[in-house]
CSV table of C-alpha atoms in Angstrom, one decimal:
chain,number,residue,atom,x,y,z
A,1,UNK,CA,-33.4,-41.2,-16.3
A,2,UNK,CA,-31.1,-38.4,-15.2
A,3,UNK,CA,-32.1,-36.1,-12.5
A,4,UNK,CA,-31.4,-32.5,-11.8
A,5,UNK,CA,-28.5,-33.3,-9.6
A,6,UNK,CA,-26.8,-35.5,-12.1
A,7,UNK,CA,-26.4,-32.9,-14.6
A,8,UNK,CA,-23.2,-31.3,-13.7
A,9,UNK,CA,-22.7,-27.7,-13.6
A,10,UNK,CA,-19.9,-26.7,-15.7
A,11,UNK,CA,-18.8,-23.2,-15.8
A,12,UNK,CA,-16.0,-20.9,-16.8
A,13,UNK,CA,-13.2,-21.0,-15.8
A,14,UNK,CA,-13.7,-24.6,-15.1
A,15,UNK,CA,-14.2,-24.6,-11.5
A,16,UNK,CA,-17.2,-25.7,-9.7
A,17,UNK,CA,-18.3,-23.6,-6.9
A,18,UNK,CA,-18.3,-24.8,-3.4
A,19,UNK,CA,-22.1,-24.6,-3.1
A,20,UNK,CA,-23.7,-26.0,-6.2
A,21,UNK,CA,-26.5,-23.5,-6.0
A,22,UNK,CA,-24.2,-20.6,-6.5
A,23,UNK,CA,-22.9,-21.2,-10.0
A,24,UNK,CA,-22.2,-18.3,-12.3
A,25,UNK,CA,-21.9,-18.2,-15.9
A,26,UNK,CA,-19.3,-15.9,-17.2
A,27,UNK,CA,-20.1,-16.3,-20.7
A,28,UNK,CA,-22.7,-13.7,-21.6
A,29,UNK,CA,-24.0,-15.4,-24.7
A,30,UNK,CA,-24.8,-18.5,-22.8
A,31,UNK,CA,-26.3,-16.5,-20.1
A,32,UNK,CA,-28.7,-15.0,-22.7
A,33,UNK,CA,-29.5,-18.4,-24.0
A,34,UNK,CA,-30.1,-19.7,-20.5
A,35,UNK,CA,-32.4,-16.8,-19.9
A,36,UNK,CA,-34.3,-17.6,-23.0
A,37,UNK,CA,-34.6,-21.3,-22.3
A,38,UNK,CA,-35.6,-20.7,-18.7
A,39,UNK,CA,-38.6,-18.7,-19.8
A,40,UNK,CA,-40.2,-21.8,-21.1
A,41,UNK,CA,-40.7,-24.4,-18.5
A,42,UNK,CA,-40.5,-27.3,-20.9
A,43,UNK,CA,-37.2,-27.2,-22.7
A,44,UNK,CA,-37.0,-29.1,-25.8
A,45,UNK,CA,-34.4,-31.7,-26.5
A,46,UNK,CA,-33.2,-29.6,-29.4
A,47,UNK,CA,-32.1,-26.8,-27.2
A,48,UNK,CA,-30.3,-29.2,-24.9
A,49,UNK,CA,-28.5,-30.7,-27.9
A,50,UNK,CA,-27.4,-27.2,-28.9
A,51,UNK,CA,-26.1,-26.5,-25.4
A,52,UNK,CA,-24.3,-29.8,-25.3
A,53,UNK,CA,-22.6,-29.0,-28.6
A,54,UNK,CA,-21.5,-25.6,-27.3
A,55,UNK,CA,-20.1,-27.1,-24.1
A,56,UNK,CA,-18.2,-29.7,-26.1
A,57,UNK,CA,-16.8,-27.0,-28.3
A,58,UNK,CA,-15.3,-25.5,-25.2
A,59,UNK,CA,-17.8,-22.8,-24.5
A,60,UNK,CA,-18.9,-23.4,-21.0
A,61,UNK,CA,-22.0,-22.3,-19.3
A,62,UNK,CA,-24.4,-23.6,-16.8
A,63,UNK,CA,-27.9,-24.9,-16.9
A,64,UNK,CA,-29.9,-27.2,-14.8
A,65,UNK,CA,-32.5,-29.1,-16.6
A,66,UNK,CA,-34.9,-31.7,-15.7
A,67,UNK,CA,-35.1,-33.2,-19.2
A,68,UNK,CA,-34.5,-36.7,-19.9
A,69,UNK,CA,-31.7,-38.2,-21.9
A,70,UNK,CA,-29.0,-35.6,-21.4
A,71,UNK,CA,-26.1,-36.0,-19.2
A,72,UNK,CA,-22.7,-34.4,-19.3
A,73,UNK,CA,-20.3,-35.2,-16.6
A,74,UNK,CA,-16.6,-34.8,-16.4
A,75,UNK,CA,-14.1,-36.3,-14.0
A,76,UNK,CA,-14.0,-34.4,-10.8
A,77,UNK,CA,-11.0,-33.5,-8.7
A,78,UNK,CA,-11.3,-32.2,-5.2
A,79,UNK,CA,-8.5,-29.9,-3.9
A,80,UNK,CA,-8.0,-28.5,-0.5
A,81,UNK,CA,-6.3,-25.1,0.0
A,82,UNK,CA,-5.5,-22.8,2.8
A,83,UNK,CA,-6.0,-19.1,1.9
A,84,UNK,CA,-4.7,-16.3,4.1
A,85,UNK,CA,-5.5,-12.7,3.8
A,86,UNK,CA,-3.4,-10.0,5.3
A,87,UNK,CA,-2.6,-6.3,5.3
A,88,UNK,CA,-6.2,-5.3,5.6
A,89,UNK,CA,-7.6,-7.6,2.9
A,90,UNK,CA,-9.3,-9.7,5.6
A,91,UNK,CA,-11.8,-6.9,6.0
A,92,UNK,CA,-13.2,-7.9,2.5
A,93,UNK,CA,-13.9,-11.4,3.7
A,94,UNK,CA,-15.8,-10.8,6.9
A,95,UNK,CA,-12.6,-10.2,8.8
A,96,UNK,CA,-11.6,-13.8,8.6
A,97,UNK,CA,-7.9,-14.1,8.0
A,98,UNK,CA,-7.5,-17.8,7.3
A,99,UNK,CA,-9.9,-19.8,5.1
A,100,UNK,CA,-9.6,-23.5,4.5
A,101,UNK,CA,-11.5,-24.2,1.3
A,102,UNK,CA,-12.4,-27.2,-0.9
A,103,UNK,CA,-12.6,-26.6,-4.5
A,104,UNK,CA,-14.1,-29.1,-6.9
A,105,UNK,CA,-12.5,-29.1,-10.3
A,106,UNK,CA,-14.3,-30.1,-13.4
A,107,UNK,CA,-11.9,-30.1,-16.2
A,108,UNK,CA,-10.4,-31.9,-19.1
A,109,UNK,CA,-7.0,-31.2,-17.8
A,110,UNK,CA,-6.4,-31.8,-14.1
A,111,UNK,CA,-4.8,-28.5,-13.6
A,112,UNK,CA,-6.0,-25.7,-11.5
A,113,UNK,CA,-4.2,-22.4,-12.1
A,114,UNK,CA,-4.1,-19.2,-10.0
A,115,UNK,CA,-6.3,-17.6,-12.6
A,116,UNK,CA,-9.0,-20.1,-11.7
A,117,UNK,CA,-8.5,-19.7,-8.0
A,118,UNK,CA,-8.7,-15.9,-8.3
A,119,UNK,CA,-12.1,-16.0,-9.9
A,120,UNK,CA,-13.3,-18.5,-7.4
A,121,UNK,CA,-12.1,-16.3,-4.5
A,122,UNK,CA,-13.7,-13.2,-6.0
A,123,UNK,CA,-17.0,-15.1,-6.4
A,124,UNK,CA,-17.1,-16.9,-3.1
A,125,UNK,CA,-14.9,-15.2,-0.5
A,126,UNK,CA,-14.9,-11.5,-1.2
A,127,UNK,CA,-18.0,-10.1,0.3
A,128,UNK,CA,-17.5,-6.4,-0.4
A,129,UNK,CA,-15.5,-4.0,-2.5
A,130,UNK,CA,-14.0,-6.5,-5.0
A,131,UNK,CA,-12.1,-3.7,-6.7
A,132,UNK,CA,-9.8,-3.6,-3.7
A,133,UNK,CA,-8.8,-7.2,-4.3
A,134,UNK,CA,-8.9,-7.6,-8.1
A,135,UNK,CA,-8.4,-5.5,-11.1
A,136,UNK,CA,-9.5,-7.3,-14.3
A,137,UNK,CA,-8.2,-10.8,-14.4
A,138,UNK,CA,-5.5,-10.4,-11.8
A,139,UNK,CA,-5.0,-9.0,-8.3
A,140,UNK,CA,-4.9,-5.3,-7.8
A,141,UNK,CA,-1.4,-3.8,-8.1
A,142,UNK,CA,-0.1,-3.5,-4.6
A,143,UNK,CA,-1.3,-6.9,-3.5
A,144,UNK,CA,1.4,-9.4,-2.8
A,145,UNK,CA,0.6,-13.1,-3.6
A,146,UNK,CA,2.6,-15.9,-2.0
A,147,UNK,CA,2.1,-19.5,-3.1
A,148,UNK,CA,3.7,-21.8,-0.5
A,149,UNK,CA,5.8,-18.9,0.8
A,150,UNK,CA,7.1,-18.1,-2.7
A,151,UNK,CA,6.3,-15.0,-4.6
A,152,UNK,CA,4.0,-15.9,-7.5
A,153,UNK,CA,6.0,-13.8,-9.9
A,154,UNK,CA,8.7,-16.5,-9.7
A,155,UNK,CA,6.3,-19.3,-10.5
A,156,UNK,CA,4.4,-17.7,-13.4
A,157,UNK,CA,1.9,-15.4,-11.8
A,158,UNK,CA,-1.5,-16.3,-13.2
A,159,UNK,CA,-0.3,-19.5,-14.8
A,160,UNK,CA,1.0,-20.9,-11.6
A,161,UNK,CA,-0.3,-24.4,-11.2
A,162,UNK,CA,-1.7,-25.3,-7.9
A,163,UNK,CA,-1.7,-28.6,-6.1
A,164,UNK,CA,-3.6,-30.1,-3.3
A,165,UNK,CA,-2.9,-28.7,0.2
A,166,UNK,CA,-1.2,-25.6,-1.2
A,167,UNK,CA,-1.1,-22.5,1.0
A,168,UNK,CA,-1.8,-19.2,-0.8
A,169,UNK,CA,-1.3,-15.8,1.0
A,170,UNK,CA,-2.7,-12.5,-0.2
A,171,UNK,CA,-1.1,-9.4,1.5
A,172,UNK,CA,-2.0,-5.9,0.7
A,173,UNK,CA,0.8,-3.3,0.8
A,174,UNK,CA,-1.5,-0.4,0.3
A,175,UNK,CA,-1.5,1.3,3.6
A,176,UNK,CA,0.7,3.7,5.6
A,177,UNK,CA,3.8,2.5,7.3
B,1,UNK,CA,12.6,-6.8,-5.3
B,2,UNK,CA,12.9,-9.5,-7.9
B,3,UNK,CA,16.6,-9.1,-7.7
B,4,UNK,CA,16.5,-9.8,-4.0
B,5,UNK,CA,14.4,-12.9,-4.5
B,6,UNK,CA,16.6,-14.2,-7.2
B,7,UNK,CA,19.6,-13.5,-5.1
B,8,UNK,CA,18.2,-15.6,-2.3
B,9,UNK,CA,17.3,-18.4,-4.7
B,10,UNK,CA,20.7,-18.5,-6.3
B,11,UNK,CA,22.7,-18.3,-3.1
B,12,UNK,CA,21.7,-21.9,-2.4
B,13,UNK,CA,19.5,-21.8,0.7
B,14,UNK,CA,20.5,-18.4,2.0
B,15,UNK,CA,17.2,-17.0,3.1
B,16,UNK,CA,15.5,-13.9,2.1
B,17,UNK,CA,15.9,-12.1,5.3
B,18,UNK,CA,19.6,-12.4,5.5
B,19,UNK,CA,19.9,-10.7,2.1
B,20,UNK,CA,17.4,-8.1,3.2
B,21,UNK,CA,19.3,-7.2,6.4
B,22,UNK,CA,22.6,-7.3,4.6
B,23,UNK,CA,21.3,-4.8,2.0
B,24,UNK,CA,20.1,-2.4,4.7
B,25,UNK,CA,23.5,-2.7,6.5
B,26,UNK,CA,25.2,-1.8,3.2
B,27,UNK,CA,23.0,1.2,2.7
B,28,UNK,CA,23.7,2.4,6.3
B,29,UNK,CA,27.4,1.9,6.1
B,30,UNK,CA,27.8,3.1,2.4
B,31,UNK,CA,26.0,6.4,3.1
B,32,UNK,CA,27.5,6.9,6.5
B,33,UNK,CA,24.1,7.4,8.1
B,34,UNK,CA,25.2,7.0,11.7
B,35,UNK,CA,28.2,7.8,13.9
B,36,UNK,CA,29.2,5.6,16.8
B,37,UNK,CA,27.4,6.4,20.1
B,38,UNK,CA,24.7,8.6,18.5
B,39,UNK,CA,21.2,8.8,20.1
B,40,UNK,CA,18.7,8.0,17.4
B,41,UNK,CA,14.9,8.3,17.4
B,42,UNK,CA,12.9,6.0,15.2
B,43,UNK,CA,9.7,7.6,13.8
B,44,UNK,CA,7.2,4.8,14.7
B,45,UNK,CA,3.6,4.8,13.6
B,46,UNK,CA,2.8,1.2,14.2
B,47,UNK,CA,2.6,0.5,10.5
B,48,UNK,CA,4.6,-2.0,8.5
B,49,UNK,CA,7.6,0.3,7.6
B,50,UNK,CA,8.3,1.6,11.0
B,51,UNK,CA,7.8,-1.7,12.7
B,52,UNK,CA,10.2,-3.4,10.3
B,53,UNK,CA,12.6,-0.4,10.7
B,54,UNK,CA,12.6,-0.7,14.5
B,55,UNK,CA,13.2,-4.5,14.3
B,56,UNK,CA,15.9,-4.4,11.7
B,57,UNK,CA,17.7,-1.4,13.3
B,58,UNK,CA,17.8,-2.9,16.7
B,59,UNK,CA,19.0,-6.2,15.1
B,60,UNK,CA,21.8,-4.6,13.1
B,61,UNK,CA,22.8,-2.3,16.0
B,62,UNK,CA,23.4,-5.5,18.0
B,63,UNK,CA,24.9,-7.5,15.3
B,64,UNK,CA,27.3,-5.0,13.8
B,65,UNK,CA,27.8,-2.9,17.0
B,66,UNK,CA,26.8,0.5,15.7
B,67,UNK,CA,26.8,1.6,19.3
B,68,UNK,CA,23.5,3.5,18.8
B,69,UNK,CA,21.0,4.5,21.5
B,70,UNK,CA,17.7,3.8,20.0
B,71,UNK,CA,14.3,5.3,20.9
B,72,UNK,CA,10.8,5.0,19.5
B,73,UNK,CA,9.0,8.3,18.8
B,74,UNK,CA,5.4,8.2,18.0
B,75,UNK,CA,3.0,11.0,17.0
B,76,UNK,CA,-0.6,11.0,18.0
B,77,UNK,CA,-2.6,13.1,15.4
B,78,UNK,CA,-5.8,12.4,17.2
B,79,UNK,CA,-7.5,10.4,14.4
B,80,UNK,CA,-10.0,8.1,16.1
B,81,UNK,CA,-10.3,4.6,14.7
B,82,UNK,CA,-6.9,4.8,13.1
B,83,UNK,CA,-4.2,6.4,15.2
B,84,UNK,CA,-5.5,5.1,18.6
B,85,UNK,CA,-5.3,1.6,17.3
B,86,UNK,CA,-1.9,1.9,15.7
B,87,UNK,CA,-0.5,3.5,18.9
B,88,UNK,CA,-1.4,0.2,20.7
B,89,UNK,CA,0.9,-1.5,18.3
B,90,UNK,CA,3.7,0.9,19.0
B,91,UNK,CA,3.3,0.3,22.7
B,92,UNK,CA,3.6,-3.4,22.1
B,93,UNK,CA,6.7,-2.8,20.0
B,94,UNK,CA,8.2,-0.9,22.9
B,95,UNK,CA,7.9,-4.1,25.0
B,96,UNK,CA,8.9,-6.5,22.2
B,97,UNK,CA,12.0,-4.7,21.1
B,98,UNK,CA,12.9,-3.1,24.4
B,99,UNK,CA,13.1,0.5,23.1
B,100,UNK,CA,11.9,3.4,25.2
B,101,UNK,CA,8.9,5.2,23.7
B,102,UNK,CA,7.9,8.8,23.6
B,103,UNK,CA,4.5,9.9,22.3
B,104,UNK,CA,3.9,13.5,21.2
B,105,UNK,CA,0.3,14.6,20.4
B,106,UNK,CA,-1.1,17.3,18.2
B,107,UNK,CA,-3.5,18.3,20.9
B,108,UNK,CA,-0.6,19.1,23.3
B,109,UNK,CA,1.5,20.9,20.7
B,110,UNK,CA,-1.0,22.8,18.7
B,111,UNK,CA,-4.3,22.5,20.6
B,112,UNK,CA,-6.0,20.7,17.6
B,113,UNK,CA,-6.5,17.1,16.8
B,114,UNK,CA,-6.8,16.0,13.2
B,115,UNK,CA,-10.5,15.1,13.6
B,116,UNK,CA,-11.2,18.6,14.8
B,117,UNK,CA,-9.2,20.0,11.9
B,118,UNK,CA,-11.0,18.0,9.3
B,119,UNK,CA,-14.3,19.0,10.8
B,120,UNK,CA,-13.3,22.6,10.2
B,121,UNK,CA,-11.6,22.4,6.8
B,122,UNK,CA,-13.6,19.6,5.2
B,123,UNK,CA,-12.1,16.5,3.5
B,124,UNK,CA,-9.7,18.3,1.1
B,125,UNK,CA,-6.1,19.2,1.9
B,126,UNK,CA,-6.1,17.1,5.1
B,127,UNK,CA,-2.7,15.7,4.3
B,128,UNK,CA,-1.3,19.2,4.0
B,129,UNK,CA,-2.2,20.0,7.6
B,130,UNK,CA,-1.2,16.6,9.0
B,131,UNK,CA,2.1,16.4,7.1
B,132,UNK,CA,3.2,19.9,8.1
B,133,UNK,CA,2.2,19.4,11.7
B,134,UNK,CA,3.8,16.0,11.9
B,135,UNK,CA,7.2,17.2,10.6
B,136,UNK,CA,7.3,19.8,13.4
B,137,UNK,CA,6.0,17.4,15.9
B,138,UNK,CA,8.7,14.9,15.1
B,139,UNK,CA,11.3,17.6,15.6
B,140,UNK,CA,9.8,18.7,18.9
B,141,UNK,CA,9.6,15.1,20.1
B,142,UNK,CA,13.2,14.5,19.0
B,143,UNK,CA,14.3,17.6,21.0
B,144,UNK,CA,12.5,16.2,24.0
B,145,UNK,CA,14.4,13.0,23.7
B,146,UNK,CA,17.6,14.9,23.1
B,147,UNK,CA,18.5,12.8,20.1
B,148,UNK,CA,21.1,13.5,17.5
B,149,UNK,CA,19.2,12.0,14.5
B,150,UNK,CA,15.8,10.9,13.4
B,151,UNK,CA,15.2,7.9,11.2
B,152,UNK,CA,11.9,7.2,9.3
B,153,UNK,CA,10.7,4.2,7.4
B,154,UNK,CA,10.1,5.8,4.0
B,155,UNK,CA,10.7,3.2,1.4
B,156,UNK,CA,11.5,3.3,-2.3
B,157,UNK,CA,7.9,3.4,-3.3
B,158,UNK,CA,7.3,6.4,-1.1
B,159,UNK,CA,10.2,8.3,-2.5
B,160,UNK,CA,9.3,7.5,-6.1
B,161,UNK,CA,5.7,8.7,-5.3
B,162,UNK,CA,7.1,11.9,-3.8
B,163,UNK,CA,9.2,12.6,-6.9
B,164,UNK,CA,6.2,12.1,-9.2
B,165,UNK,CA,4.0,14.1,-6.9
B,166,UNK,CA,6.4,17.1,-6.8
B,167,UNK,CA,6.7,17.0,-10.6
B,168,UNK,CA,2.9,17.0,-10.9
B,169,UNK,CA,2.7,20.0,-8.7
B,170,UNK,CA,5.7,21.9,-10.0
B,171,UNK,CA,7.3,22.0,-6.6
B,172,UNK,CA,11.0,22.4,-7.6
B,173,UNK,CA,12.3,23.2,-4.1
B,174,UNK,CA,11.0,19.9,-2.7
B,175,UNK,CA,12.0,18.0,-5.9
B,176,UNK,CA,15.6,18.9,-5.3
B,177,UNK,CA,15.6,17.7,-1.7
B,178,UNK,CA,13.2,14.8,-1.7
B,179,UNK,CA,15.6,12.1,-2.9
B,180,UNK,CA,18.4,12.8,-0.4
B,181,UNK,CA,18.9,10.0,2.0
B,182,UNK,CA,19.7,12.4,4.8
B,183,UNK,CA,17.9,15.7,4.9
B,184,UNK,CA,17.9,18.7,7.3
B,185,UNK,CA,21.6,18.5,8.1
B,186,UNK,CA,21.7,22.2,8.6
B,187,UNK,CA,18.5,22.2,10.7
B,188,UNK,CA,17.7,21.2,14.2
B,189,UNK,CA,17.6,17.4,13.7
B,190,UNK,CA,18.9,15.6,10.6
B,191,UNK,CA,16.7,12.8,9.3
B,192,UNK,CA,17.6,9.8,7.3
B,193,UNK,CA,15.8,7.0,5.5
B,194,UNK,CA,17.6,3.7,5.5
B,195,UNK,CA,14.8,2.1,3.5
B,196,UNK,CA,15.3,4.5,0.6
B,197,UNK,CA,16.2,1.6,-1.8
B,198,UNK,CA,13.9,-1.0,-0.3
B,199,UNK,CA,10.7,-1.9,-2.1
B,200,UNK,CA,7.5,-1.9,-0.1
B,201,UNK,CA,6.9,-5.5,-1.2
B,202,UNK,CA,10.2,-6.6,0.3
B,203,UNK,CA,9.3,-4.9,3.6
B,204,UNK,CA,5.9,-6.6,3.7
B,205,UNK,CA,7.4,-10.0,2.9
B,206,UNK,CA,10.0,-9.5,5.6
B,207,UNK,CA,7.4,-8.6,8.1
B,208,UNK,CA,5.3,-11.6,7.0
B,209,UNK,CA,8.1,-14.2,7.3
B,210,UNK,CA,9.4,-12.8,10.6
B,211,UNK,CA,5.8,-12.6,11.9
B,212,UNK,CA,6.3,-9.0,13.0
B,213,UNK,CA,3.4,-7.3,14.7
B,214,UNK,CA,2.1,-4.3,12.8
B,215,UNK,CA,-1.1,-2.4,12.2
B,216,UNK,CA,-2.4,-2.4,8.6
B,217,UNK,CA,-5.2,-0.1,7.8
B,218,UNK,CA,-5.4,3.0,5.7
B,219,UNK,CA,-5.7,6.4,7.3
B,220,UNK,CA,-9.4,7.2,7.1
B,221,UNK,CA,-8.7,10.5,5.4
B,222,UNK,CA,-6.3,9.2,2.8
B,223,UNK,CA,-8.7,8.3,0.0
B,224,UNK,CA,-9.0,12.0,-0.6
B,225,UNK,CA,-5.2,12.6,-0.8
B,226,UNK,CA,-3.6,13.8,-4.0
B,227,UNK,CA,-0.8,11.3,-3.3
B,228,UNK,CA,-3.3,8.5,-4.1
B,229,UNK,CA,-2.9,9.2,-7.9
B,230,UNK,CA,0.9,9.0,-7.7
B,231,UNK,CA,0.6,5.8,-5.6
B,232,UNK,CA,-1.7,4.1,-8.2
B,233,UNK,CA,0.6,5.2,-11.0
B,234,UNK,CA,3.7,3.8,-9.3
B,235,UNK,CA,1.9,0.5,-8.5
B,236,UNK,CA,0.9,0.1,-12.1
B,237,UNK,CA,4.4,0.9,-13.3
B,238,UNK,CA,5.9,-1.5,-10.9
B,239,UNK,CA,3.7,-4.3,-12.3
B,240,UNK,CA,5.0,-3.6,-15.8
B,241,UNK,CA,8.6,-2.9,-15.0
B,242,UNK,CA,9.7,-3.3,-11.4
B,243,UNK,CA,13.0,-1.5,-11.9
B,244,UNK,CA,11.1,1.7,-12.7
B,245,UNK,CA,10.9,2.6,-9.0
B,246,UNK,CA,14.6,2.6,-8.5
B,247,UNK,CA,15.1,4.4,-11.8
B,248,UNK,CA,12.7,7.2,-10.8
B,249,UNK,CA,14.7,7.7,-7.6
B,250,UNK,CA,17.9,7.8,-9.6
B,251,UNK,CA,16.4,10.4,-11.9
B,252,UNK,CA,15.3,12.4,-8.8
B,253,UNK,CA,18.9,12.3,-7.4
B,254,UNK,CA,20.3,13.5,-10.7
B,255,UNK,CA,18.0,16.4,-11.2
B,256,UNK,CA,19.8,19.7,-11.4
B,257,UNK,CA,17.8,22.9,-11.2
B,258,UNK,CA,18.4,25.6,-13.8
B,259,UNK,CA,20.2,28.6,-12.4
B,260,UNK,CA,17.5,30.9,-13.7
B,261,UNK,CA,14.8,29.4,-11.5
B,262,UNK,CA,13.8,31.4,-8.5
B,263,UNK,CA,14.4,29.2,-5.5
B,264,UNK,CA,13.2,30.1,-2.0
B,265,UNK,CA,15.8,31.0,0.6
B,266,UNK,CA,15.8,29.2,3.9
B,267,UNK,CA,15.4,31.4,6.9
B,268,UNK,CA,13.6,31.1,10.2
B,269,UNK,CA,10.0,31.7,11.1
B,270,UNK,CA,9.3,35.0,12.8
B,271,UNK,CA,6.7,33.5,15.1
B,272,UNK,CA,8.2,30.3,16.4
B,273,UNK,CA,11.8,30.2,15.2
B,274,UNK,CA,11.4,27.0,13.2
B,275,UNK,CA,13.2,26.7,9.9
B,276,UNK,CA,11.2,28.3,7.1
B,277,UNK,CA,11.6,29.7,3.6
B,278,UNK,CA,8.8,32.3,4.2
B,279,UNK,CA,8.4,34.9,6.9
B,280,UNK,CA,6.2,32.5,8.8
B,281,UNK,CA,6.6,28.7,8.7
B,282,UNK,CA,3.8,26.7,7.2
B,283,UNK,CA,2.7,25.3,10.5
B,284,UNK,CA,2.2,28.8,11.9
B,285,UNK,CA,0.3,29.9,8.9
B,286,UNK,CA,-2.0,26.9,9.0
B,287,UNK,CA,-2.5,27.2,12.8
B,288,UNK,CA,-3.3,30.9,12.4
B,289,UNK,CA,-5.8,30.0,9.8
B,290,UNK,CA,-7.4,27.4,12.0
B,291,UNK,CA,-7.6,29.6,15.1
B,292,UNK,CA,-9.1,32.5,13.2
B,293,UNK,CA,-11.6,30.3,11.4
B,294,UNK,CA,-10.0,30.8,8.0
B,295,UNK,CA,-9.4,27.2,6.9
B,296,UNK,CA,-8.2,28.2,3.5
B,297,UNK,CA,-5.3,30.3,4.8
B,298,UNK,CA,-2.0,28.8,3.6
B,299,UNK,CA,-3.7,26.5,1.1
B,300,UNK,CA,-3.7,27.1,-2.6
B,301,UNK,CA,-2.7,30.2,-4.6
B,302,UNK,CA,-2.7,33.4,-2.5
B,303,UNK,CA,-5.1,36.2,-3.4
B,304,UNK,CA,-3.4,39.2,-1.7
B,305,UNK,CA,-2.6,39.9,1.9
B,306,UNK,CA,-4.8,38.0,4.3
B,307,UNK,CA,-3.7,39.7,7.4
B,308,UNK,CA,-2.3,43.3,7.7
B,309,UNK,CA,0.9,42.5,9.6
B,310,UNK,CA,1.7,39.2,7.9
B,311,UNK,CA,3.1,39.6,4.4
B,312,UNK,CA,3.0,36.5,2.3
B,313,UNK,CA,5.9,36.6,-0.1
B,314,UNK,CA,3.9,34.5,-2.5
B,315,UNK,CA,1.3,37.3,-2.7
B,316,UNK,CA,3.8,39.5,-4.4
B,317,UNK,CA,4.1,37.3,-7.5
B,318,UNK,CA,1.7,39.0,-9.8
B,319,UNK,CA,3.4,37.9,-13.0
B,320,UNK,CA,1.3,36.1,-15.5
B,321,UNK,CA,3.8,33.5,-16.8
B,322,UNK,CA,4.4,30.2,-15.1
B,323,UNK,CA,8.2,30.4,-15.1
B,324,UNK,CA,8.3,33.5,-13.0
B,325,UNK,CA,5.9,32.1,-10.3
B,326,UNK,CA,7.6,31.4,-7.0
B,327,UNK,CA,8.5,27.7,-6.4
B,328,UNK,CA,5.7,25.8,-4.9
B,329,UNK,CA,3.0,28.4,-5.4
B,330,UNK,CA,1.3,26.6,-8.2
B,331,UNK,CA,-2.1,25.3,-7.1
B,332,UNK,CA,-4.0,22.3,-8.3
């Protein structure tokens, strides 16, 4: 019998949040579905099967269920990163300049890209005014990103693959000189 | 910027800052910015551009023997929570780079701090007051230090923004001057901008790798500035096509004004003797407005004579067409 904890929370874009309680579903359809299913305390196996099918067809969402018989678990990869914020960006993260973070990756591919990391940062580290850090999918124009001391534009920007123990620096250039 | 990065990657192991410093050296030598033995003041605000400028200039002065006498000149506009913090950074720079520091404040020069001015005029047009006063303050400070030249840390992004800003406001007089690397040669103190072709990103990266000490917060009044639009535009452009910034500067350099356009003539201010294209220089006009409780004086399109004995030349342009309006008198 699978318990609540065993059912792994899979979410877009394939990164599990640091604290399992704070998972976010970025797919609005699934969110609606979750809302619907949460209304009824007892969820039928049929709904679960539907969700499983959706997850398997690469639409990811989150749901915690206490139902029996359903378990979906992927291989997990833990990665450690050092994130630095400069040029005023640290004010968006409680004035902490350096963050050492652990990210659990749940994915078919063992690859974590900058795109994944950015959503993770927006969700977990940016405590206020996210529009100062990100615009759409990527960082706000005017924010310099260095991955292991190398400008990310040279390594593919959002598609840059990250490895364990990488150092990523975000510096804002948007202030007087 | 990418060119710089790629240069350093190709030149097997040559690091980014060597390329950066070499480029600045080439700009200084190629444009003949300095003469041997000159006394030069560096406009230092404690921000990234001026800190990097102070560091690089003192480095190059030593390395290539420019023979310059360098000083740090800082302006205190009286903005609490911004300028008082950044001045601490400049004081640290004085010690770190061993350059003597001179601080000039608005309170001493004009009797008003920016905070007091903003309380009076509201949150619009703050940069007009601050910018005009700062220009004069820098000249006054330079005169106190008895220097021959002033250098500022304006970078390529700043100049591209200025070009776009002047186009958006129809300010032809400024448009023709804003891309010159040295300005004011016929005035009291010439000023030059060695970072004219350096991207803001390069400066930030240099400061980051060299672990230079600088203050990085936006001026608290800047969110209301018109320049913000130009800034956002330039940043978005840079993302799509980084070369656009240098190209805008090139266009600005190549602008030629039609001979039929009315251009203001440069004279001197009747009240203070400062260089001016009107009877009174802008700083005197603004100060007069502040002291008489007329915060709108000197801002926006004139509506006739404000003061019996002060004739605003702009007020005489009653023509209806845009072409015949005096340069710089269009309002937004």
